[in-house]
Amino acid sequence: MALTLCSLAISSHSYAGTVSLDSCRNMALRASKSIRMADEAVKGAGYTRKAAAAAYLPGIDAGANYMYKQHKTSLLSEDAKLPTMFFNPLTGKYDYDVVLGLDGKPVINPENGMPIPEVVAVIPKDALTFDTRSIFAGAVTLTQPVFMGGQIKALNDIARYAEEALVATRNKVSQDVIYGVDEAYWTVVSLRAKQRLAESFVNLVDTLHYNVNAMLEEGVATRADLLTVDVKLNEAKIMRTKVDNGLSLSRMALAQTCGLPIDSEMTLDDEEATGIGDDMPDYVYNMEDVYARRQDLEALRKGIGVLKGQEKLALGDMLPKLGIVGAYAFSTPNLVDGFSRSIKGGFSIGATLTIPIWHWGANYNKYRAARSATNAQRILLDDLEEKVQLQVNQAKFKFQEAFRTYDMAKANMTSAEENLRCAEAGFKEGVLTANDVILAQTGWLQANSEKIDAEIGIRLCSVYLSKVLGTLHAE
């Protein structure tokens, strides 16, 4: 159905126009906060997937730190005195240059039991004292994973399945929104039809009231007959008021669902439609196709993919991990060319290998727990598929029952119209009373109301059947 706008005012006050069911669906989809929340969740999952893909690539990091210490660093507590050696031609070796006694033997220092050197080399303490009170160091590192036990691929699988699960959830939310707006739409159509019916009923009873009043003046009817019709007329007007209020509220609910101000004056394309046709559509479906289209089952299937990724993550904890690390580090002070206060640095490259050996079964039990969670999700999927099959059959039976109810309602309405015609004719001829006409009018009202309910029931059952078959979507 095409959208025809008589007048459109996009403001905070009102909206006036004629809209079709498809237009209401599209407006509701655009206005739904639930869908916008689902869209944001899908967007976030996409970012998570891109972050997981980045784990395949090398990571570059830079770091720096500064420290101030109270004291300098000294390698000696005092000046160091080192003995010297000389080459002995007699032995062909280097001997320590020590003090010899009169007997030609080295003089021993009684404090430490060592020979007393004749000549010593002095290393001043200040020569090995360095100013390390202010230290600055930094590094730029590159890390490239080579083999992480399959955990990087598992993380990417988890992120991808999680995103696809959220897309399926978003589609299910869209279907729920469409189903809700269809209910609100056909409720308005139903109440509009009942409003016309209530007006017709008031006119019928009012006509009867006029006739009985005329007959009372002629003396062929009693005051009790007129009072009976008065009561029925008041009841009819009360019913019309209730229907008017219900229609106003249902229009407000539809406008709110479509994201419009509740005071919008929308006219629906199907408000003046009568009948739905006599041929019942034959829904032919294959359950495997239904399972594939159902977005709630699709989300569950993608959830199984996520859990299988969790299995691979747990399995990766039991496998070796290899990575390559490269770095450029610099500092002040530095020891590249002796001790220097200038900033100097250099490159380094290496590899890291981690091999799990024994963890008392912790990693294996984590893997088995993840596998059990996956199996439980598969069982849940099988259970839901069985319930979906039952749900589809129930929806089809309800749809068929709604059509049979509609056929019976049409037959009842034909009988009620004929009964009303006979009652009015009999009343005019004086063979029937006002009560008989009121009963016939009430039966006519009930038959028409049941026909309207049956028509809307078919519409709603058709929408629900499309929903459970997974074919409900905006055109």
PDB file of N, CA, C and O in Angstrom, residues 99-122:
ATOM      1  N   VAL A  99     107.501  -7.906  49.226  1.00  0.00           N
ATOM      2  CA  VAL A  99     108.668  -7.586  50.070  1.00  0.00           C
ATOM      3  C   VAL A  99     109.281  -8.904  50.545  1.00  0.00           C
ATOM      4  O   VAL A  99     108.581  -9.780  51.041  1.00  0.00           O
ATOM      5  N   LEU A 100     110.648  -9.013  50.389  1.00  0.00           N
ATOM      6  CA  LEU A 100     111.341 -10.228  50.819  1.00  0.00           C
ATOM      7  C   LEU A 100     112.106  -9.955  52.121  1.00  0.00           C
ATOM      8  O   LEU A 100     112.663  -8.864  52.329  1.00  0.00           O
ATOM      9  N   GLY A 101     112.123 -10.926  52.964  1.00  0.00           N
ATOM     10  CA  GLY A 101     112.856 -10.807  54.212  1.00  0.00           C
ATOM     11  C   GLY A 101     114.334 -11.120  54.009  1.00  0.00           C
ATOM     12  O   GLY A 101     114.802 -11.401  52.894  1.00  0.00           O
ATOM     13  N   LEU A 102     115.067 -11.103  55.115  1.00  0.00           N
ATOM     14  CA  LEU A 102     116.496 -11.418  55.063  1.00  0.00           C
ATOM     15  C   LEU A 102     116.727 -12.845  54.623  1.00  0.00           C
ATOM     16  O   LEU A 102     117.789 -13.173  54.058  1.00  0.00           O
ATOM     17  N   ASP A 103     115.774 -13.673  54.867  1.00  0.00           N
ATOM     18  CA  ASP A 103     115.911 -15.073  54.470  1.00  0.00           C
ATOM     19  C   ASP A 103     115.472 -15.293  53.038  1.00  0.00           C
ATOM     20  O   ASP A 103     115.415 -16.425  52.547  1.00  0.00           O
ATOM     21  N   GLY A 104     115.105 -14.190  52.354  1.00  0.00           N
ATOM     22  CA  GLY A 104     114.701 -14.310  50.951  1.00  0.00           C
ATOM     23  C   GLY A 104     113.270 -14.740  50.753  1.00  0.00           C
ATOM     24  O   GLY A 104     112.833 -14.966  49.612  1.00  0.00           O
ATOM     25  N   LYS A 105     112.532 -14.864  51.888  1.00  0.00           N
ATOM     26  CA  LYS A 105     111.138 -15.280  51.780  1.00  0.00           C
ATOM     27  C   LYS A 105     110.227 -14.065  51.917  1.00  0.00           C
ATOM     28  O   LYS A 105     110.580 -13.069  52.538  1.00  0.00           O
ATOM     29  N   PRO A 106     108.989 -14.133  51.294  1.00  0.00           N
ATOM     30  CA  PRO A 106     108.034 -12.997  51.373  1.00  0.00           C
ATOM     31  C   PRO A 106     107.653 -12.712  52.818  1.00  0.00           C
ATOM     32  O   PRO A 106     107.465 -13.616  53.632  1.00  0.00           O
ATOM     33  N   VAL A 107     107.577 -11.414  53.100  1.00  0.00           N
ATOM     34  CA  VAL A 107     107.155 -10.990  54.439  1.00  0.00           C
ATOM     35  C   VAL A 107     105.630 -11.077  54.497  1.00  0.00           C
ATOM     36  O   VAL A 107     104.923 -10.553  53.624  1.00  0.00           O
ATOM     37  N   ILE A 108     105.119 -11.709  55.534  1.00  0.00           N
ATOM     38  CA  ILE A 108     103.669 -11.947  55.668  1.00  0.00           C
ATOM     39  C   ILE A 108     103.041 -10.860  56.521  1.00  0.00           C
ATOM     40  O   ILE A 108     103.571 -10.510  57.585  1.00  0.00           O
ATOM     41  N   ASN A 109     101.917 -10.342  56.039  1.00  0.00           N
ATOM     42  CA  ASN A 109     101.147  -9.353  56.801  1.00  0.00           C
ATOM     43  C   ASN A 109     100.382 -10.102  57.887  1.00  0.00           C
ATOM     44  O   ASN A 109      99.550 -10.991  57.598  1.00  0.00           O
ATOM     45  N   PRO A 110     100.644  -9.809  59.152  1.00  0.00           N
ATOM     46  CA  PRO A 110      99.975 -10.553  60.224  1.00  0.00           C
ATOM     47  C   PRO A 110      98.460 -10.326  60.287  1.00  0.00           C
ATOM     48  O   PRO A 110      97.732 -11.123  60.862  1.00  0.00           O
ATOM     49  N   GLU A 111      97.975  -9.242  59.665  1.00  0.00           N
ATOM     50  CA  GLU A 111      96.533  -8.962  59.760  1.00  0.00           C
ATOM     51  C   GLU A 111      95.714  -9.883  58.865  1.00  0.00           C
ATOM     52  O   GLU A 111      94.620 -10.326  59.244  1.00  0.00           O
ATOM     53  N   ASN A 112      96.257 -10.155  57.670  1.00  0.00           N
ATOM     54  CA  ASN A 112      95.459 -10.981  56.760  1.00  0.00           C
ATOM     55  C   ASN A 112      96.169 -12.237  56.312  1.00  0.00           C
ATOM     56  O   ASN A 112      95.626 -13.017  55.541  1.00  0.00           O
ATOM     57  N   GLY A 113      97.421 -12.408  56.758  1.00  0.00           N
ATOM     58  CA  GLY A 113      98.159 -13.619  56.402  1.00  0.00           C
ATOM     59  C   GLY A 113      98.626 -13.643  54.977  1.00  0.00           C
ATOM     60  O   GLY A 113      98.984 -14.706  54.473  1.00  0.00           O
ATOM     61  N   MET A 114      98.607 -12.509  54.270  1.00  0.00           N
ATOM     62  CA  MET A 114      99.007 -12.434  52.883  1.00  0.00           C
ATOM     63  C   MET A 114     100.365 -11.746  52.784  1.00  0.00           C
ATOM     64  O   MET A 114     100.716 -10.926  53.634  1.00  0.00           O
ATOM     65  N   PRO A 115     101.148 -12.070  51.736  1.00  0.00           N
ATOM     66  CA  PRO A 115     102.435 -11.390  51.543  1.00  0.00           C
ATOM     67  C   PRO A 115     102.229  -9.905  51.352  1.00  0.00           C
ATOM     68  O   PRO A 115     101.227  -9.474  50.760  1.00  0.00           O
ATOM     69  N   ILE A 116     103.213  -9.128  51.834  1.00  0.00           N
ATOM     70  CA  ILE A 116     103.117  -7.673  51.720  1.00  0.00           C
ATOM     71  C   ILE A 116     103.701  -7.281  50.372  1.00  0.00           C
ATOM     72  O   ILE A 116     104.850  -7.589  50.074  1.00  0.00           O
ATOM     73  N   PRO A 117     102.869  -6.597  49.495  1.00  0.00           N
ATOM     74  CA  PRO A 117     103.392  -6.194  48.189  1.00  0.00           C
ATOM     75  C   PRO A 117     104.415  -5.079  48.337  1.00  0.00           C
ATOM     76  O   PRO A 117     104.288  -4.221  49.209  1.00  0.00           O
ATOM     77  N   GLU A 118     105.418  -5.120  47.467  1.00  0.00           N
ATOM     78  CA  GLU A 118     106.436  -4.077  47.501  1.00  0.00           C
ATOM     79  C   GLU A 118     105.944  -2.815  46.789  1.00  0.00           C
ATOM     80  O   GLU A 118     106.219  -1.702  47.212  1.00  0.00           O
ATOM     81  N   VAL A 119     105.201  -3.018  45.693  1.00  0.00           N
ATOM     82  CA  VAL A 119     104.633  -1.915  44.913  1.00  0.00           C
ATOM     83  C   VAL A 119     103.149  -2.208  44.733  1.00  0.00           C
ATOM     84  O   VAL A 119     102.766  -3.349  44.466  1.00  0.00           O
ATOM     85  N   VAL A 120     102.312  -1.204  44.877  1.00  0.00           N
ATOM     86  CA  VAL A 120     100.864  -1.393  44.681  1.00  0.00           C
ATOM     87  C   VAL A 120     100.366  -0.403  43.647  1.00  0.00           C
ATOM     88  O   VAL A 120     100.915   0.687  43.484  1.00  0.00           O
ATOM     89  N   ALA A 121      99.271  -0.832  42.945  1.00  0.00           N
ATOM     90  CA  ALA A 121      98.550   0.059  42.021  1.00  0.00           C
ATOM     91  C   ALA A 121      97.323   0.578  42.759  1.00  0.00           C
ATOM     92  O   ALA A 121      96.540  -0.194  43.313  1.00  0.00           O
ATOM     93  N   VAL A 122      97.176   1.867  42.767  1.00  0.00           N
ATOM     94  CA  VAL A 122      96.073   2.489  43.521  1.00  0.00           C
ATOM     95  C   VAL A 122      94.930   2.837  42.569  1.00  0.00           C
ATOM     96  O   VAL A 122      95.142   3.465  41.522  1.00  0.00           O
TER      97      VAL A 122
END
